[in-house]
XYZ file of C-alpha atoms in Angstrom:
480
model
C 0.000 0.000 0.000
C 2.761 2.435 0.929
C 4.662 1.936 -2.301
C 1.523 2.502 -4.362
C 0.787 5.665 -2.433
C 4.339 6.893 -2.913
C 4.055 6.351 -6.636
C 0.779 8.224 -6.746
C 2.180 11.167 -4.823
C 5.472 11.357 -6.642
C 4.019 11.354 -10.100
C 0.582 12.860 -9.870
C 0.177 14.894 -6.678
C 0.025 18.675 -6.824
C -0.677 18.850 -10.551
C -1.993 22.308 -11.539
C -5.344 23.002 -13.246
C -4.979 22.528 -16.993
C -6.833 23.350 -20.182
C -9.198 20.478 -21.012
C -9.030 20.921 -24.779
C -8.645 17.881 -27.008
C -4.868 18.305 -27.181
C -4.154 20.370 -24.080
C -1.336 22.859 -23.736
C 0.388 21.642 -20.588
C 2.596 24.632 -19.984
C 6.079 25.813 -20.756
C 8.429 23.083 -19.571
C 11.417 25.364 -20.054
C 10.069 27.531 -17.239
C 10.143 24.655 -14.778
C 11.971 25.159 -11.498
C 13.068 21.520 -11.581
C 15.952 21.255 -14.044
C 16.731 18.015 -15.929
C 19.834 17.589 -13.756
C 17.812 18.043 -10.569
C 15.207 15.602 -11.869
C 17.870 13.016 -12.573
C 19.507 13.381 -9.156
C 16.133 13.111 -7.455
C 15.285 9.959 -9.396
C 18.680 8.436 -8.659
C 18.145 9.001 -4.952
C 14.727 7.330 -4.966
C 15.855 4.345 -7.043
C 18.985 3.896 -4.922
C 16.717 3.654 -1.890
C 14.533 1.099 -3.663
C 17.484 -0.949 -4.893
C 19.338 -1.257 -1.605
C 16.623 -0.995 1.047
C 13.408 -2.355 -0.415
C 13.165 -6.170 -0.519
C 10.523 -5.863 -3.236
C 13.136 -4.663 -5.748
C 13.537 -7.575 -8.181
C 17.236 -8.371 -8.384
C 16.952 -10.430 -11.562
C 19.240 -9.019 -14.289
C 17.709 -11.315 -16.909
C 14.134 -10.072 -16.452
C 15.426 -6.516 -16.162
C 17.435 -6.988 -19.371
C 14.259 -7.996 -21.158
C 12.325 -4.958 -19.924
C 15.275 -2.678 -20.745
C 15.359 -4.048 -24.300
C 11.674 -3.227 -24.820
C 12.134 0.139 -23.139
C 15.105 1.187 -25.237
C 13.328 0.253 -28.428
C 10.459 2.520 -27.399
C 12.682 5.361 -26.203
C 14.413 5.443 -29.598
C 11.080 6.497 -31.110
C 10.103 8.970 -28.397
C 10.480 12.765 -28.236
C 13.060 12.146 -25.481
C 15.292 9.785 -27.472
C 18.440 11.590 -26.293
C 17.543 11.361 -22.604
C 18.840 8.677 -20.256
C 16.192 6.151 -19.220
C 16.495 3.370 -16.668
C 13.975 0.550 -16.311
C 13.606 -1.681 -13.263
C 11.184 -4.260 -11.896
C 9.363 -4.426 -8.569
C 8.287 -7.782 -7.136
C 4.600 -7.037 -6.609
C 1.540 -8.957 -7.773
C -0.482 -5.787 -8.383
C -0.882 -4.378 -11.886
C 1.150 -1.195 -11.924
C 3.913 0.766 -13.637
C 5.200 4.221 -12.803
C 7.597 6.946 -13.869
C 9.926 8.642 -11.403
C 11.838 11.905 -11.864
C 14.750 11.757 -14.294
C 13.653 8.949 -16.606
C 13.414 6.059 -14.135
C 10.525 3.724 -14.954
C 9.415 0.851 -12.754
C 7.069 -1.988 -13.628
C 5.478 -4.539 -11.301
C 5.849 -8.265 -11.906
C 2.056 -8.460 -11.695
C 1.748 -6.288 -14.772
C 4.395 -8.296 -16.645
C 2.407 -11.460 -15.979
C -0.941 -9.869 -16.803
C 0.105 -8.538 -20.207
C -1.332 -10.876 -22.846
C 0.999 -9.680 -25.585
C 4.307 -7.912 -25.944
C 2.489 -5.005 -27.567
C 0.342 -4.593 -24.444
C 3.469 -4.402 -22.304
C 5.051 -1.984 -24.778
C 1.921 0.182 -24.599
C 2.191 0.567 -20.840
C 5.912 1.371 -21.035
C 5.272 3.761 -23.911
C 2.691 5.573 -21.799
C 5.204 5.995 -18.943
C 7.936 7.110 -21.359
C 5.510 9.751 -22.624
C 5.095 11.094 -19.077
C 8.864 11.527 -18.925
C 9.212 12.871 -22.475
C 6.608 15.564 -21.790
C 8.287 16.357 -18.470
C 5.056 16.110 -16.514
C 6.958 15.711 -13.256
C 9.073 18.785 -13.998
C 5.932 20.774 -14.701
C 4.421 19.566 -11.459
C 7.327 20.852 -9.409
C 7.853 23.936 -11.545
C 4.318 25.120 -10.839
C 4.395 24.400 -7.134
C 8.030 25.307 -6.328
C 9.545 24.646 -2.941
C 6.271 23.441 -1.419
C 6.374 20.358 -3.630
C 10.013 19.699 -2.814
C 9.245 19.875 0.910
C 6.355 17.479 0.454
C 8.566 15.085 -1.500
C 11.131 15.165 1.293
C 8.349 14.260 3.739
C 7.381 11.339 1.520
C 10.908 9.998 1.402
C 11.134 10.219 5.188
C 7.832 8.349 5.377
C 9.154 5.592 3.122
C 12.220 5.137 5.303
C 10.055 5.181 8.429
C 7.949 2.390 6.984
C 10.852 -0.025 7.406
C 10.515 0.282 11.174
C 6.970 1.520 11.715
C 4.239 1.528 9.128
C 2.021 3.530 11.495
C 4.580 6.347 11.675
C 4.857 6.334 7.901
C 1.127 6.433 7.299
C 0.721 9.226 9.832
C 3.440 11.298 8.152
C 1.789 10.936 4.776
C -1.711 11.671 6.015
C -0.616 14.721 7.986
C 1.499 16.225 5.251
C -0.229 15.462 1.972
C -3.898 14.517 2.241
C -5.418 17.944 1.695
C -3.260 18.815 -1.294
C -3.892 15.473 -2.967
C -7.650 15.746 -2.585
C -7.695 19.199 -4.124
C -5.405 18.402 -7.065
C -6.038 14.780 -8.051
C -8.958 15.712 -10.297
C -6.611 17.532 -12.650
C -4.415 14.569 -13.591
C -6.588 13.489 -16.521
C -5.015 15.961 -18.951
C -1.576 14.540 -18.282
C -2.983 11.054 -18.808
C -4.600 11.965 -22.106
C -1.411 13.533 -23.396
C 0.579 10.461 -22.301
C -1.963 8.296 -24.176
C -1.533 10.343 -27.344
C 2.279 10.483 -27.229
C 2.494 6.883 -26.020
C 0.535 5.622 -29.027
C 2.921 7.458 -31.350
C 5.906 5.897 -29.564
C 4.417 2.392 -29.735
C 3.617 2.771 -33.450
C 7.070 4.125 -34.241
C 8.732 1.231 -32.414
C 6.849 -1.299 -34.532
C 4.396 -2.678 -31.968
C 0.668 -3.196 -32.420
C -1.022 0.014 -31.248
C -4.206 -1.939 -30.506
C -2.395 -3.240 -27.438
C -3.010 0.011 -25.586
C -6.834 0.199 -25.715
C -7.033 -3.599 -25.335
C -5.039 -3.526 -22.102
C -6.926 -0.555 -20.668
C -10.289 -2.065 -21.569
C -9.353 -5.239 -19.713
C -8.275 -3.175 -16.719
C -11.559 -1.307 -16.753
C -13.552 -4.538 -16.868
C -11.488 -5.931 -13.994
C -12.029 -2.768 -11.949
C -15.757 -3.439 -11.818
C -15.017 -6.647 -9.937
C -12.582 -5.000 -7.514
C -14.993 -2.320 -6.243
C -12.897 -0.321 -3.729
C -9.757 -2.387 -4.355
C -9.175 -1.544 -8.009
C -5.932 -2.508 -9.779
C -3.071 -0.219 -8.735
C -2.603 1.078 -12.261
C -6.103 2.529 -12.232
C -5.519 4.283 -8.921
C -2.367 5.989 -10.172
C -3.614 6.447 -13.752
C -7.239 7.654 -13.697
C -9.102 5.807 -16.429
C -12.381 6.876 -17.994
C -14.532 5.624 -20.819
C -13.715 8.856 -22.617
C -9.991 8.040 -22.523
C -10.547 4.552 -23.890
C -12.806 5.880 -26.630
C -10.194 8.485 -27.527
C -7.495 5.789 -27.731
C -9.697 3.594 -29.924
C -10.437 6.507 -32.249
C -6.748 7.295 -32.635
C -5.849 3.642 -33.162
C -8.520 3.388 -35.841
C -6.718 6.088 -37.823
C -3.325 4.377 -37.552
C -1.778 1.801 -39.846
C -2.750 -1.767 -38.906
C 0.190 -3.951 -38.025
C 0.004 -7.526 -36.808
C 2.969 -8.151 -34.494
C 4.154 -11.553 -33.305
C 5.456 -11.688 -29.742
C 9.116 -12.502 -29.278
C 9.823 -15.879 -27.701
C 11.579 -14.098 -24.834
C 8.241 -12.552 -23.816
C 6.913 -16.037 -23.045
C 10.199 -17.141 -21.420
C 10.193 -14.057 -19.176
C 6.670 -14.788 -17.988
C 7.502 -18.448 -17.385
C 10.521 -17.487 -15.286
C 8.444 -15.124 -13.143
C 5.779 -17.782 -12.665
C 8.355 -20.312 -11.481
C 9.860 -17.776 -9.091
C 6.446 -16.923 -7.675
C 5.585 -20.323 -6.223
C 7.215 -23.307 -4.445
C 9.445 -25.336 -6.766
C 7.394 -28.534 -6.407
C 4.192 -26.692 -7.319
C 5.898 -25.095 -10.318
C 7.104 -28.499 -11.518
C 3.554 -29.893 -11.397
C 2.121 -26.828 -13.116
C 4.544 -26.883 -16.028
C 4.444 -30.662 -16.365
C 0.707 -30.280 -16.870
C 1.153 -27.504 -19.405
C 3.757 -29.459 -21.369
C 1.598 -32.580 -21.353
C -1.198 -30.594 -22.993
C 1.104 -28.785 -25.448
C 4.274 -30.818 -26.057
C 5.615 -28.237 -28.539
C 5.114 -25.219 -26.254
C 8.618 -23.770 -25.878
C 7.692 -21.606 -22.875
C 6.168 -24.586 -21.037
C 9.327 -26.627 -21.644
C 11.516 -23.747 -20.487
C 9.359 -23.258 -17.378
C 9.510 -26.965 -16.525
C 13.302 -27.070 -16.923
C 13.682 -24.024 -14.671
C 11.265 -25.447 -12.112
C 13.143 -28.778 -12.073
C 16.429 -26.947 -11.522
C 14.860 -24.944 -8.688
C 13.679 -28.214 -7.158
C 17.237 -29.570 -7.155
C 16.645 -31.979 -10.064
C 19.482 -30.738 -12.255
C 19.828 -33.878 -14.388
C 16.094 -33.896 -15.160
C 16.323 -30.190 -15.986
C 19.100 -30.882 -18.484
C 17.138 -33.621 -20.232
C 14.079 -31.348 -20.420
C 16.037 -28.381 -21.701
C 18.169 -30.054 -24.364
C 15.382 -30.387 -27.011
C 14.553 -26.719 -26.523
C 18.090 -25.574 -27.276
C 18.005 -27.162 -30.717
C 14.408 -26.256 -31.609
C 14.226 -22.501 -30.915
C 16.307 -19.613 -32.126
C 19.021 -18.403 -29.717
C 17.683 -16.833 -26.532
C 19.511 -15.367 -23.554
C 16.902 -17.019 -21.306
C 17.584 -20.484 -22.700
C 21.372 -20.063 -22.851
C 21.549 -18.753 -19.287
C 19.396 -21.590 -17.982
C 21.552 -24.122 -19.831
C 24.654 -22.633 -18.200
C 22.999 -22.745 -14.765
C 22.177 -26.394 -15.330
C 25.752 -27.259 -16.306
C 27.120 -25.444 -13.255
C 24.624 -27.309 -11.051
C 26.118 -30.637 -12.169
C 29.658 -29.280 -11.549
C 30.462 -28.767 -15.234
C 31.674 -25.182 -14.874
C 33.810 -25.318 -18.012
C 30.755 -26.369 -19.980
C 28.826 -23.480 -18.446
C 31.601 -21.052 -19.405
C 31.508 -22.221 -23.038
C 27.737 -21.752 -23.227
C 27.976 -18.263 -21.766
C 30.891 -17.227 -23.979
C 28.814 -18.153 -27.001
C 25.826 -16.322 -25.532
C 27.903 -13.195 -24.956
C 28.875 -13.168 -28.624
C 25.208 -13.550 -29.569
C 23.948 -10.950 -27.107
C 26.766 -8.435 -26.555
C 24.407 -5.882 -24.955
C 23.044 -8.320 -22.363
C 24.232 -7.430 -18.879
C 22.692 -10.584 -17.416
C 24.754 -12.832 -19.699
C 27.889 -10.859 -18.830
C 27.175 -11.137 -15.106
C 26.609 -14.887 -15.414
C 29.825 -15.363 -17.375
C 31.870 -13.436 -14.801
C 30.282 -15.349 -11.922
C 30.953 -18.698 -13.593
C 34.559 -17.775 -14.420
C 35.127 -16.849 -10.783
C 33.645 -20.147 -9.638
C 35.909 -21.935 -12.131
C 38.990 -20.231 -10.651
C 39.605 -18.056 -13.702
C 39.855 -14.734 -11.874
C 42.018 -12.925 -14.433
C 39.517 -13.566 -17.247
C 36.604 -12.578 -15.008
C 38.414 -9.393 -14.025
C 39.099 -8.403 -17.638
C 35.401 -8.687 -18.530
C 34.316 -6.873 -15.368
C 36.747 -4.002 -15.938
C 35.533 -3.621 -19.503
C 32.034 -3.506 -18.075
C 32.713 -0.628 -15.675
C 34.560 1.270 -18.384
C 31.417 1.239 -20.523
C 29.004 1.801 -17.598
C 30.685 3.266 -14.539
C 27.464 3.441 -12.485
C 26.952 -0.338 -12.333
C 27.441 -1.443 -8.698
C 27.120 -5.144 -9.510
C 29.928 -4.904 -12.046
C 32.163 -3.024 -9.583
C 31.484 -5.792 -7.046
C 32.663 -8.314 -9.626
C 35.822 -6.266 -10.181
C 36.436 -6.403 -6.422
C 35.923 -10.172 -6.306
C 38.164 -10.727 -9.319
C 40.916 -8.612 -7.749
C 40.584 -10.579 -4.509
C 40.767 -13.866 -6.425
C 44.090 -12.741 -7.874
C 45.431 -11.586 -4.514
C 45.308 -7.860 -5.374
C 44.143 -6.363 -2.083
C 44.538 -2.719 -3.111
C 42.538 -3.291 -6.274
C 39.882 -5.199 -4.324
C 39.305 -2.392 -1.816
C 39.498 0.296 -4.486
C 36.729 -1.397 -6.498
C 34.651 -2.059 -3.393
C 34.824 1.657 -2.634
C 33.004 2.350 -5.900
C 30.261 -0.084 -4.881
C 29.690 1.923 -1.707
C 29.750 5.212 -3.617
C 26.934 3.952 -5.825
C 25.041 2.784 -2.759
C 25.253 6.300 -1.347
C 27.416 5.381 1.666
C 30.455 7.642 1.354
C 31.970 6.864 4.793
C 32.191 3.169 3.888
C 33.714 4.074 0.500
C 36.358 6.261 2.158
C 37.154 3.440 4.580
C 37.677 1.052 1.661
C 40.062 3.508 -0.006
C 41.987 3.781 3.253
C 42.278 -0.023 3.296
C 43.450 0.065 -0.327
C 46.102 2.651 0.527
C 47.380 0.517 3.422
C 47.257 -2.776 1.484
C 50.869 -2.362 0.353
C 50.539 -4.007 -3.058
C 49.657 -0.963 -5.220
C 52.222 0.531 -7.591
C 52.930 4.265 -7.817
C 50.215 4.973 -10.388
C 47.520 3.033 -8.549
C 48.498 4.642 -5.238
C 48.183 8.078 -6.840
C 44.739 7.199 -8.206
C 43.620 5.938 -4.783
C 44.807 9.152 -3.094
C 43.073 11.322 -5.684
C 39.804 9.417 -5.301
C 40.103 9.652 -1.507
C 40.408 13.452 -1.675
C 37.464 13.656 -4.056
C 35.169 11.580 -1.860
C 36.158 13.393 1.338
C 35.353 16.709 -0.312
C 32.028 15.333 -1.500
C 31.254 14.056 2.008
C 32.013 17.495 3.479
C 29.769 19.183 0.922
C 26.909 16.809 1.706
C 27.328 17.408 5.437
C 27.187 21.183 4.934
C 24.102 20.820 2.753
C 22.366 18.763 5.445
C 23.251 21.384 8.042
C 21.912 24.201 5.879
C 18.643 22.361 5.279
C 18.271 21.518 8.949
C 18.374 17.748 8.475
């Protein structure tokens, strides 16, 4: 409940009264008090809190990779194609997706499972991308100024309080926001209609079936009649009316018809989430039943193999999976599962070979790269793992998992200074500067760094200490 309320407040609270024309003018974004840089920093702070402190954050690089792939394809055809976007997944059975400041878009596992086609999923993501592209959040804060920022700070405090006392959190929200939300919530429909219009254009440009958007919203509306006061989360954060659906259908009717076949990874992603969402034995029975009914269903075979592996039946998983590997086109889901199965039967070299081939097939896949590094480390091949990990942080320096792999690879090779130096970057990305500075101090005292590495460690130490001082002064000025 708290997370849904946070999403609602972050994205749609305090929205000013807007023109209700067919294509409303939603204000001059350039006049916003919330700059793109400020938006990004705010979003980074919220997502960092979710990633490291919220157990509902889905730490599954493979599922995230899939969502990122869909998201990037959509972003490339959006008005904000040059902006940075980050997509992540929340483990929650409710149907919801949301945009945070700075281009961060979250989607619930419940929505991933409920989508009946890849185009439906793309429609929801396209809608959220449109919110970001039109800078609705920036407009929200630009119109309300410091009052909104103070309210957002209260919300973040409430979220942190929820970890220890949900009553304290709920009280903070009710006391600080209720009146403003009640007075402003009615004016969110214009933002929603604009996001519908822009989202449809994004979905069409990316090559998906635009009919997925009205189809998904119609199904949500039908479901809402059964929920009464407990409507799907998406409808509570995205006010839906018959007028909006009719408008979407009218626009879709004027667009070019395109029949789009779902990718096989869409079905594999859903099967993986279904296996993860129930006890392994139950998942085995479920997918055995599905495969018995449809022996040629690739997703059912994949789900059964994954369920068998989760149940500790690695040999059975291998026998189930092998026909799939030769009957479907290459998939990161299938290759990664095959590597997991080989590692489970102590064939780490076989797992490495599978993953090396997969990395060549899917060079942009972070999940495959993570799996390859992990397997190389388990196989005692630290130098090779370290080379891949270092290349990874060179291309994406804000990847804490990759920095952690650099640290482990350095430790595997006996490089203590390098280990602590890399671990410091993990703590920086987690937002814990004191721990990062401590790691750099350990790196400096390790005694195995050469002159150039020692100089780099000292320079980074000075930089982080200065940053820590600046943050302390900022907290003092703001009275926190």
